Coordinates of C-alpha atoms and ligand atoms in Angstrom, one line a residue:
X1403 CA 24.9 31.2 9.2
X1404 CA 26.6 34.5 10.1
X1405 CA 29.5 35.3 7.8
X1406 CA 32.7 36.3 9.5
X1407 CA 34.8 38.9 7.6
X1408 CA 38.2 39.5 9.1
X1409 CA 39.6 42.9 7.9
X1410 CA 43.1 42.9 6.5
X1411 CA 45.8 45.3 7.3
X1412 CA 46.2 48.6 5.5
X1413 CA 47.8 48.2 2.1
X1414 CA 48.8 49.7 -1.3
X1415 CA 48.0 47.3 -4.1
X1416 CA 49.5 48.3 -7.5
X1417 CA 47.8 46.7 -10.5
X1418 CA 50.2 46.7 -13.4
X1419 CA 47.8 46.3 -16.4
X1420 CA 45.0 48.0 -14.5
X1421 CA 43.2 48.9 -17.7
X1422 CA 43.4 45.4 -19.1
X1423 CA 40.7 42.8 -19.5
X1424 CA 41.6 40.7 -16.4
X1425 CA 41.8 43.8 -14.1
X1426 CA 38.5 45.2 -15.3
X1427 CA 36.6 42.0 -15.3
X1428 CA 37.9 40.2 -12.3
X1429 CA 40.3 42.0 -10.1
X1430 CA 38.6 45.3 -9.6
X1431 CA 35.0 44.1 -9.3
X1432 CA 36.4 41.6 -6.8
X1433 CA 38.1 44.2 -4.7
X1434 CA 35.0 46.3 -4.8
X1435 CA 33.1 43.3 -3.3
X1436 CA 35.7 43.0 -0.5
X1437 CA 35.4 46.7 0.2
X1438 CA 31.6 46.3 0.4
X1439 CA 31.9 43.5 2.9
X1440 CA 34.1 45.6 5.1
X1441 CA 37.2 43.5 4.7
X1442 CA 39.2 46.3 3.1
X1443 CA 40.4 49.1 5.4
X1444 CA 39.0 52.5 4.4
X1445 CA 42.6 53.7 4.1
X1446 CA 43.7 51.0 1.7
X1447 CA 44.6 52.1 -1.8
X1448 CA 44.6 50.5 -5.2
X1449 CA 46.9 52.1 -7.8
X1450 CA 46.4 51.3 -11.4
X1451 CA 49.5 51.3 -13.5
X1452 CA 49.3 50.8 -17.3
X1453 CA 50.3 52.2 -20.6
X1454 CA 47.1 54.2 -21.3
X1455 CA 47.4 57.9 -20.9
X1456 CA 44.7 58.4 -18.3
X1457 CA 44.4 60.3 -15.0
X1458 CA 42.9 58.9 -11.8
X1459 CA 39.5 60.2 -12.7
X1460 CA 39.6 58.6 -16.1
X1461 CA 40.5 55.3 -14.5
X1462 CA 37.8 55.6 -11.9
X1463 CA 35.2 56.1 -14.6
X1464 CA 36.5 53.0 -16.3
X1465 CA 36.3 51.0 -13.1
X1466 CA 32.8 52.3 -12.3
X1467 CA 31.6 50.9 -15.6
X1468 CA 33.3 47.6 -15.0
X1469 CA 31.8 47.3 -11.5
X1470 CA 28.4 47.9 -13.0
X1471 CA 29.0 45.3 -15.7
X1472 CA 30.9 42.6 -13.8
X1473 CA 30.2 42.8 -10.1
X1474 CA 27.3 40.8 -8.8
X1475 CA 26.9 42.9 -5.7
X1476 CA 23.8 45.0 -5.7
X1477 CA 23.7 45.8 -2.0
X1478 CA 26.2 48.7 -2.3
X1479 CA 24.7 52.1 -2.9
X1480 CA 26.2 54.8 -5.0
X1481 CA 27.9 56.4 -1.9
X1482 CA 29.8 53.1 -1.3
X1483 CA 30.9 53.0 -5.0
X1484 CA 32.1 56.5 -4.7
X1485 CA 34.0 55.7 -1.5
X1486 CA 35.6 52.7 -3.2
X1487 CA 36.6 54.7 -6.2
X1488 CA 38.2 57.3 -4.0
X1489 CA 40.6 54.6 -2.9
X1490 CA 41.8 54.4 -6.6
X1491 CA 44.8 56.2 -8.1
X1492 CA 46.2 55.9 -11.6
X1493 CA 49.7 56.3 -13.0
X1494 CA 50.6 55.9 -16.6
X1495 CA 53.7 53.7 -16.6
X1496 CA 55.8 52.1 -19.3
X1497 CA 57.2 48.8 -18.1
X1498 CA 60.0 49.1 -20.7
X1499 CA 60.7 52.8 -20.3
X1500 CA 61.2 55.4 -17.6
X1501 CA 57.7 57.0 -18.0
X1502 CA 55.7 57.1 -14.7
X1503 CA 58.1 55.3 -12.3
X1504 CA 59.1 58.3 -10.3
X1505 CA 55.5 59.2 -9.8
X1506 CA 54.7 55.6 -8.8
X1507 CA 57.5 55.6 -6.3
X1508 CA 56.1 58.8 -4.8
X1509 CA 52.6 57.4 -4.5
X1510 CA 53.4 54.1 -2.8
X1511 CA 53.3 54.6 0.9
X1512 CA 56.1 53.4 3.2
X1513 CA 55.7 50.9 6.1
X1514 CA 52.5 49.2 5.1
X1515 CA 51.7 46.1 3.1
X1516 CA 52.6 46.4 -0.6
X1517 CA 51.3 44.1 -3.3
X1518 CA 52.2 44.4 -7.0
X1519 CA 49.8 42.5 -9.3
X1520 CA 51.5 41.8 -12.6
X1521 CA 48.4 41.6 -14.7
X1522 CA 50.3 42.1 -17.9
X1523 CA 52.0 39.8 -20.5
X1524 CA 54.6 37.5 -18.8
X1525 CA 57.1 39.0 -21.3
X1526 CA 57.0 42.1 -19.1
X1527 CA 57.5 40.4 -15.7
X1528 CA 61.3 40.9 -15.8
X1529 CA 61.0 44.6 -16.8
X1530 CA 58.5 45.3 -14.0
X1531 CA 60.6 43.5 -11.4
X1532 CA 63.8 45.3 -12.5
X1533 CA 62.2 48.7 -12.4
X1534 CA 60.5 48.2 -9.0
X1535 CA 64.0 47.3 -7.7
X1536 CA 65.7 50.2 -9.5
X1537 CA 63.2 52.8 -8.2
X1538 CA 63.2 51.2 -4.7
X1539 CA 59.5 50.7 -4.8
X1540 CA 58.4 48.3 -2.0
X1541 CA 60.4 46.5 0.6
X1542 CA 61.6 43.0 1.5
X1543 CA 58.1 42.1 2.5
X1544 CA 56.4 43.3 -0.7
X1545 CA 54.4 40.7 -2.6
X1546 CA 54.2 40.2 -6.3
X1547 CA 51.3 38.4 -7.9
X1548 CA 51.8 36.8 -11.3
X1549 CA 49.2 35.4 -13.7
X1550 CA 49.1 32.3 -15.8
X1551 CA 50.6 31.3 -18.2
X1552 CA 53.7 30.7 -16.1
X1553 CA 55.9 29.6 -19.0
X1554 CA 55.1 27.4 -21.9
X1555 CA 57.5 24.6 -21.1
X1556 CA 60.0 23.7 -18.4
X1557 CA 62.7 25.8 -19.9
X1558 CA 60.7 29.0 -20.0
X1559 CA 59.2 28.4 -16.6
X1560 CA 62.7 28.1 -15.1
X1561 CA 63.7 31.3 -16.9
X1562 CA 60.7 33.1 -15.5
X1563 CA 61.4 31.8 -12.0
X1564 CA 65.0 32.9 -12.3
X1565 CA 63.9 36.4 -13.5
X1566 CA 61.6 36.9 -10.5
X1567 CA 64.2 35.4 -8.1
X1568 CA 66.6 38.2 -9.1
X1569 CA 64.7 40.7 -6.9
X1570 CA 62.2 38.7 -5.0
X1571 CA 62.3 35.8 -2.5
X1572 CA 60.0 32.8 -3.1
X1573 CA 58.1 33.9 0.0
X1574 CA 57.1 37.1 -1.9
X1575 CA 56.0 35.5 -5.1
X1576 CA 52.3 34.6 -5.5
X1577 CA 51.6 32.5 -8.7
X1578 CA 47.9 32.7 -9.0
X1579 CA 45.7 29.8 -10.2
X1580 CA 42.2 30.9 -9.6
X1581 CA 40.9 27.4 -9.3
X1582 CA 42.6 27.1 -6.0
X1583 CA 40.6 30.1 -4.7
X1584 CA 37.3 28.4 -5.3
X1585 CA 35.2 27.7 -2.2
X1586 CA 34.7 24.0 -3.1
X1587 CA 38.4 23.4 -3.6
X1588 CA 39.1 24.5 0.0
X1589 CA 36.1 22.5 1.1
X1590 CA 37.6 19.5 -0.5
X1591 CA 40.5 19.8 2.0
X1592 CA 38.1 20.3 4.8
X1593 CA 36.1 17.2 3.8
X1594 CA 39.3 15.1 3.4
X1595 CA 41.2 16.2 6.4
X1596 CA 38.4 17.4 8.8
X1597 CA 36.4 14.1 8.8
X1598 CA 37.5 10.6 9.8
X1599 CA 34.9 9.2 7.4
X1600 CA 36.7 9.6 4.1
X1601 CA 40.4 9.2 4.9
X1602 CA 40.4 5.4 5.5
X1603 CA 38.7 4.9 2.1
X1604 CA 40.8 7.4 0.2
X1605 CA 43.2 5.0 -1.5
X1606 CA 43.5 2.5 -4.3
X1607 CA 42.0 -0.3 -2.1
X1608 CA 38.6 1.5 -2.1
X1609 CA 38.7 4.0 -4.9
X1610 CA 38.1 2.5 -8.4
X1611 CA 39.1 5.7 -10.2
X1612 CA 38.9 9.5 -10.2
X1613 CA 37.6 11.7 -13.0
X1614 CA 38.3 15.4 -13.2
X1615 CA 36.3 17.3 -15.9
X1616 CA 36.5 21.0 -16.8
X1617 CA 34.1 21.6 -19.6
X1618 CA 33.5 24.9 -21.3
X1619 CA 30.8 25.9 -23.7
X1620 CA 32.7 28.9 -25.0
X1621 CA 35.3 28.7 -27.8
X1622 CA 38.6 30.5 -27.9
X1623 CA 36.7 33.8 -28.4
X1624 CA 39.0 36.8 -28.9
X1625 CA 42.0 34.9 -27.5
X1626 CA 42.5 32.8 -30.6
X1627 CA 46.1 33.9 -31.3
X1628 CA 47.2 33.2 -27.8
X1629 CA 45.3 30.0 -27.4
X1630 CA 46.5 28.5 -30.7
X1631 CA 50.1 28.7 -29.4
X1632 CA 49.2 26.9 -26.2
X1633 CA 46.2 24.5 -26.5
X1634 CA 44.2 22.7 -23.8
X1635 CA 47.3 20.9 -22.4
X1636 CA 49.2 24.1 -21.6
X1637 CA 46.2 26.3 -21.0
X1638 CA 44.2 24.0 -18.6
X1639 CA 45.8 20.7 -17.8
X1640 CA 49.3 21.8 -16.8
X1641 CA 47.9 24.2 -14.2
X1642 CA 44.2 24.0 -13.3
X1643 CA 43.6 20.3 -13.7
X1644 CA 47.0 19.4 -12.2
X1645 CA 46.2 21.5 -9.1
X1646 CA 42.9 19.8 -8.6
X1647 CA 44.6 16.4 -9.0
X1648 CA 47.1 17.4 -6.4
X1649 CA 44.5 18.4 -3.8
X1650 CA 42.5 15.2 -4.3
X1651 CA 45.5 12.9 -4.2
X1652 CA 47.9 14.5 -1.8
X1653 CA 48.8 13.0 1.6
X1654 CA 47.5 14.9 4.7
X1655 CA 49.9 17.8 5.4
X1656 CA 51.0 18.0 9.0
X1657 CA 49.4 21.5 9.2
X1658 CA 47.4 23.7 7.0
X1659 CA 50.3 25.9 6.3
X1660 CA 51.7 27.1 2.9
X1661 CA 54.8 25.0 2.6
X1662 CA 53.3 21.9 4.3
X1663 CA 50.5 21.9 1.7
X1664 CA 52.7 22.7 -1.2
X1665 CA 55.3 20.0 -0.2
X1666 CA 52.5 17.4 -0.4
X1667 CA 51.3 18.7 -3.8
X1668 CA 54.8 18.6 -5.2
X1669 CA 55.2 15.0 -4.2
X1670 CA 52.0 14.1 -6.1
X1671 CA 53.3 15.8 -9.3
X1672 CA 56.6 14.1 -9.0
X1673 CA 54.9 10.7 -8.6
X1674 CA 52.9 11.1 -11.8
X1675 CA 53.7 8.5 -14.3
X1676 CA 54.4 9.5 -17.9
X1677 CA 51.3 9.2 -20.0
X1678 CA 51.1 6.4 -22.6
X1679 CA 50.1 8.0 -26.0
X1680 CA 47.3 5.4 -26.2
X1681 CA 45.7 7.0 -23.2
X1682 CA 45.5 10.5 -24.5
X1683 CA 42.9 11.9 -26.9
X1684 CA 43.3 15.3 -28.4
X1685 CA 40.4 17.0 -30.1
X1686 CA 39.5 20.1 -32.0
X1687 CA 36.0 21.5 -32.5
X1688 CA 34.8 21.3 -36.1
X1689 CA 34.6 21.2 -39.0
X1690 CA 30.9 21.5 -38.4
X1691 CA 27.9 23.2 -39.7
X1692 CA 28.0 25.5 -36.8
X1693 CA 30.4 28.3 -37.6
X1694 CA 33.0 29.4 -36.8
X1695 CA 34.9 26.2 -35.9
X1696 CA 38.2 26.1 -34.2
X1697 CA 40.4 26.8 -37.2
X1698 CA 38.3 29.7 -38.2
X1699 CA 38.4 31.0 -34.7
X1700 CA 42.2 31.0 -34.6
X1701 CA 42.6 32.1 -38.3
X1702 CA 44.7 29.1 -39.2
X1703 CA 43.1 26.5 -41.6
X1704 CA 45.8 24.0 -40.8
X1705 CA 46.1 24.4 -37.0
X1706 CA 46.9 21.2 -35.1
X1707 CA 46.3 22.7 -31.6
X1708 CA 43.9 20.8 -29.4
X1709 CA 40.8 22.5 -27.9
X1710 CA 40.0 19.2 -26.1
X1711 CA 42.0 16.7 -24.2
X1712 CA 41.2 13.6 -22.3
X1713 CA 43.9 11.5 -20.7
X1714 CA 44.6 8.7 -18.2
X1715 CA 47.4 8.9 -15.7
X1716 CA 48.6 7.1 -12.6
X1717 CA 50.3 8.2 -9.4
X1718 CA 53.1 5.9 -8.4
X1719 CA 52.9 5.8 -4.7
X1720 CA 51.5 3.5 -2.0
X1721 CA 48.2 5.2 -1.7
X1722 CA 47.3 5.4 -5.4
X1723 CA 49.2 2.6 -7.2
X1724 CA 46.7 1.0 -9.6
X1725 CA 44.0 3.7 -9.4
X1726 CA 43.6 5.6 -12.7
X1727 CA 43.0 9.3 -12.8
X1728 CA 41.1 10.5 -15.8
X1729 CA 41.4 14.1 -16.8
X1730 CA 39.2 15.8 -19.4
X1731 CA 38.8 19.4 -20.5
X1732 CA 37.6 21.1 -23.6
X1733 CA 35.9 24.1 -25.3
X1734 CA 32.6 24.3 -27.0
X1735 CA 31.3 21.2 -25.2
X1736 CA 27.8 20.3 -24.2
X1737 CA 27.7 22.2 -20.9
X1738 CA 29.8 24.4 -18.7
X1739 CA 30.8 22.3 -15.7
X1740 CA 33.9 21.6 -13.5
X1741 CA 33.8 18.7 -11.3
X1742 CA 35.9 16.0 -9.6
X1743 CA 34.3 12.6 -9.2
X1744 CA 35.6 10.0 -6.9
X1745 CA 34.2 6.6 -7.9
X1746 CA 34.5 4.0 -5.1
X1747 CA 34.7 0.3 -5.7
X1748 CA 31.7 -1.9 -5.6
X1749 CA 30.9 -3.7 -2.3
X1750 CA 32.9 -6.9 -2.3
X1751 CA 29.9 -9.1 -2.2
X1752 CA 26.2 -8.4 -2.8
X1753 CA 24.0 -10.1 -0.2
X1754 CA 20.9 -9.0 -2.3
X1755 CA 21.6 -11.2 -5.2
X1756 CA 22.3 -10.4 -8.9
X1757 CA 18.8 -8.8 -9.5
X1758 CA 19.7 -5.9 -7.1
X1759 CA 22.4 -4.8 -9.5
X1760 CA 25.8 -3.4 -8.8
X1761 CA 26.1 0.0 -7.0
X1762 CA 29.1 2.0 -6.2
X1763 CA 29.4 5.1 -4.0
X1764 CA 30.3 8.2 -5.9
X1765 CA 31.5 11.5 -4.4
X1766 CA 31.0 14.4 -6.8
X1767 CA 32.7 17.7 -6.0
X1768 CA 31.3 20.4 -8.1
X1769 CA 33.3 23.5 -8.7
X1770 CA 31.0 25.2 -11.1
X1771 CA 28.2 25.9 -11.5
X1772 CA 26.4 25.5 -8.2
X1773 CA 29.4 24.8 -6.0
X1774 CA 28.9 21.9 -3.7
X1775 CA 29.3 18.2 -3.1
X1776 CA 27.1 15.1 -3.5
X1777 CA 27.7 11.7 -2.1
X1778 CA 25.8 9.0 -3.8
X1779 CA 24.7 6.3 -1.4
X1780 CA 22.7 3.1 -2.1
X1781 CA 19.4 2.6 -0.2
X1782 CA 16.4 0.3 -0.5
X1783 CA 13.9 1.5 -3.0
X1784 CA 10.9 2.4 -0.8
X1785 CA 7.7 0.4 -1.0
X1786 CA 6.8 -3.2 -1.6
X1787 CA 8.3 -5.4 -4.2
X1788 CA 11.3 -6.9 -2.5
X1789 CA 14.7 -5.6 -2.0
X1790 CA 15.4 -3.3 -4.9
X1791 CA 18.3 -0.9 -4.5
X1792 CA 18.4 2.7 -5.5
X1793 CA 21.2 5.3 -5.6
X1794 CA 20.3 8.6 -4.0
X1795 CA 22.4 11.7 -3.6
X1796 CA 23.3 13.1 -0.2
X1797 CA 23.5 16.7 -1.5
X1798 CA 25.4 19.5 0.0
X1799 CA 24.7 22.4 -2.3
X1800 CA 26.3 25.6 -0.9
X1801 CA 23.5 27.7 -2.3
X1802 CA 20.9 25.6 -0.5
X1803 CA 22.8 25.1 2.7
X1804 CA 24.0 28.7 3.1
X1805 CA 20.9 30.5 1.7
X1806 CA 21.4 34.2 1.4
X1807 CA 24.9 34.0 3.0
X1808 CA 26.2 32.6 -0.3
X1809 CA 26.2 36.1 -1.6
X1810 CA 29.0 36.9 1.0
X1811 CA 31.2 34.0 -0.2
X1812 CA 34.1 35.7 -2.0
X1813 CA 34.8 34.5 -5.5
X1814 CA 38.2 33.0 -6.3
X1815 CA 40.0 36.2 -7.2
X1816 CA 38.7 38.2 -4.2
X1817 CA 39.8 35.5 -1.8
X1818 CA 43.2 35.1 -3.4
X1819 CA 43.9 38.8 -3.4
X1820 CA 43.0 39.1 0.3
X1821 CA 45.3 36.1 0.9
X1822 CA 48.1 38.0 -0.8
X1823 CA 47.5 41.0 1.5
X1824 CA 47.5 38.7 4.5
X1825 CA 50.7 37.1 3.3
X1826 CA 49.2 33.6 3.1
X1827 CA 50.7 31.5 0.2
X1828 CA 48.8 28.3 0.8
X1829 CA 46.6 28.7 -2.2
X1830 CA 49.4 29.8 -4.6
X1831 CA 51.7 27.6 -6.6
X1832 CA 55.3 27.4 -5.6
X1833 CA 58.1 27.7 -8.2
X1834 CA 59.1 24.1 -7.9
X1835 CA 55.5 22.9 -8.3
X1836 CA 55.2 24.7 -11.6
X1837 CA 58.4 23.4 -12.8
X1838 CA 57.5 19.8 -11.8
X1839 CA 54.2 20.2 -13.7
X1840 CA 56.0 21.3 -16.8
X1841 CA 58.5 18.4 -16.5
X1842 CA 55.5 16.0 -16.7
X1843 CA 53.8 17.9 -19.5
X1844 CA 56.7 18.6 -21.8
X1845 CA 57.3 15.0 -23.0
X1846 CA 53.6 14.6 -23.8
X1847 CA 53.6 17.7 -26.0
X1848 CA 57.0 16.8 -27.5
X1849 CA 55.6 13.4 -28.4
X1850 CA 52.7 15.0 -30.4
X1851 CA 55.1 17.3 -32.1
X1852 CA 57.4 14.4 -33.1
X1853 CA 54.5 12.4 -34.4
X1854 CA 52.9 15.4 -36.1
X1855 CA 49.8 14.4 -34.2
X1856 CA 46.5 15.8 -35.6
X1857 CA 43.7 16.3 -33.1
X1858 CA 40.4 14.4 -33.7
X1859 CA 37.5 16.6 -34.8
X1860 CA 34.4 16.9 -32.5
X1861 CA 31.0 18.5 -32.8
X1862 CA 30.3 21.8 -31.1
X1863 CA 27.9 21.0 -28.2
X1864 CA 29.1 17.4 -27.9
X1865 CA 31.1 15.7 -25.2
X1866 CA 34.3 15.7 -27.3
X1867 CA 35.7 13.2 -29.8
X1868 CA 34.3 9.6 -29.8
X1869 CA 37.8 8.3 -29.0
X1870 CA 37.6 9.9 -25.6
X1871 CA 34.6 7.7 -24.8
X1872 CA 36.3 4.7 -26.3
X1873 CA 39.4 5.3 -24.1
X1874 CA 37.2 4.9 -21.0
X1875 CA 35.2 2.0 -22.5
X1876 CA 38.4 0.0 -23.1
X1877 CA 39.0 0.3 -19.3
X1878 CA 35.4 -0.9 -18.6
X1879 CA 34.4 2.5 -17.3
X1880 CA 32.3 5.5 -18.3
X1881 CA 32.8 9.2 -18.2
X1882 CA 30.2 11.0 -16.0
X1883 CA 27.7 12.9 -18.1
X1884 CA 28.7 16.5 -18.9
X1885 CA 25.8 18.5 -17.6
X1886 CA 25.1 21.7 -15.6
Ligands
NAD2643 P1 45.2 42.9 -21.7 O1 45.9 42.9 -23.0 O2 43.7 43.1 -21.7 O3 45.8 44.0 -20.8 C1 47.2 44.2 -20.8 C2 47.5 45.4 -19.8 O4 48.9 45.5 -19.8 C3 46.9 46.7 -20.3 O5 46.5 47.4 -19.1 C4 48.1 47.4 -20.9 O6 48.1 48.9 -20.7 C5 49.3 46.9 -20.0 N1 50.5 47.0 -20.7 C6 50.9 46.5 -21.9 N2 52.2 46.8 -22.2 C7 52.6 47.6 -21.2 C8 53.8 48.3 -20.9 N3 54.9 48.2 -21.7 N4 53.9 48.9 -19.7 C9 52.9 49.0 -18.9 N5 51.7 48.4 -19.1 C10 51.6 47.7 -20.2 O7 45.6 41.5 -21.0 P2 44.7 40.7 -19.9 O8 43.8 39.8 -20.6 O9 44.2 41.7 -18.9 O10 45.8 39.8 -19.3 C11 46.8 40.2 -18.4 C12 47.6 39.0 -17.8 O11 46.6 38.1 -17.2 C13 48.2 38.1 -18.9 O12 49.4 37.6 -18.4 C14 47.2 37.0 -19.2 O13 47.9 35.9 -19.7 C15 46.7 36.8 -17.8 N6 45.4 36.2 -17.7 C16 44.3 36.8 -18.3 C17 43.0 36.3 -18.2 C18 41.8 37.0 -18.7 O14 40.7 36.4 -18.5 N7 42.0 38.1 -19.3 C19 42.9 35.0 -17.6 C20 44.0 34.4 -17.0 C21 45.2 35.0 -17.1

């Protein structure tokens, strides 16, 4: 396969928070990879803007070290790294003060594409938007990129939307959810809407249920203070899992265009049924022999925040009425894996008799690790001994199919940033989508608060609390194994 890299137009990208963790670990190494693949024009510039008192050379040194640590590209030689670093400028800016803004205004070139990446705390979004406006930096086509969390409930999300809307049109706002930038997620749309094969079966008549699992092996790490105020529901379900659910469940959009796709996703969120408390299991890792456990990690011996959640929901529309969607995510689990599994119903009648057993087709869409898809089909077990049936996977692992070209597939952040420069909002959340997701999430969280719900403990390295398994068993189903 020959990879096709389409260069983008010349741009100035300003990264507010350019010295922060996200910028150094993801954004800048990602931009460097795009530069190496020839997608970024030589004249494009990246301007770091943060509080640290640095000059451009100081920031370049920082970025050089981050590229060495976090970029997987090894084809680029030192000369290319130097060429990339020469695209970088730095201005020390205070979002809440006047320091640095005049210099930034001078640096940003006129009449090209501008993108402003708000890689800072959401509490600074309003200040940044106000000051960009005040100092006339950018134009009516400038784009702003905002990170999660987008609010912590419906009220705060509405406030944040209103803050941004003061100076920016919705067409300029790119709310990032890096799950949408993953190759498999887009491939999911290609598989669903590019093949005749799946669409006729993609409904409650043929699909028994759908499972979405995002399992992590890491704990809350250094983010304990932030995480303890949000928990798995706010940190993962309201955004990442919800977006995956939308893509798997939405109706075919009339065209692969931003608003067409986002309109369909919004309809899915609005059709989600409220979740019965009996169909939610919250968990927290520990107390266990393996230290530290969750409460030690967050420094609160009485914390009631969940680091695991499993729930069952339904979508009230013609396509999905009666098909349960099971969502599950957690920290410090057995393996790191993200996957969507579509479990089809059994064949209506087995002509092979009871001894052949029951077999259902399963489509597994793996987001990480080893992005790809597997379709489980039933065949005859080869050899003599009568008609015994066997489930075998039709495997489409990207790494195997694409060979060396896999190295050229941009990671989620790279792809999404290039989409911002191109002005393509398809893979970004619209304001009404985010609000609808909170409108579904809020009553669930309020219910826990009202009932003083305490999460169930689970062992580090397990698959979560026993109750999550029981929730499935009661429905006569099983979770897919959590494995890499
Ligand atoms: P960080 O604390 O590492 O960096 C914050 C950055 O903001 C620094 O560059 C700092 O100089 C700058 N800053 C702080 N106050 C400022 C001010 N008054 N004026 C100008 N600049 C100021 O944070 P981070 O982990 O890089 O996260 C940035 C954003 O990305 C947050 O909204 C976070 O929720 C989101 N996010 C981060 C990650 C991650 O993996 N780090 C993942 C998802 C989302």
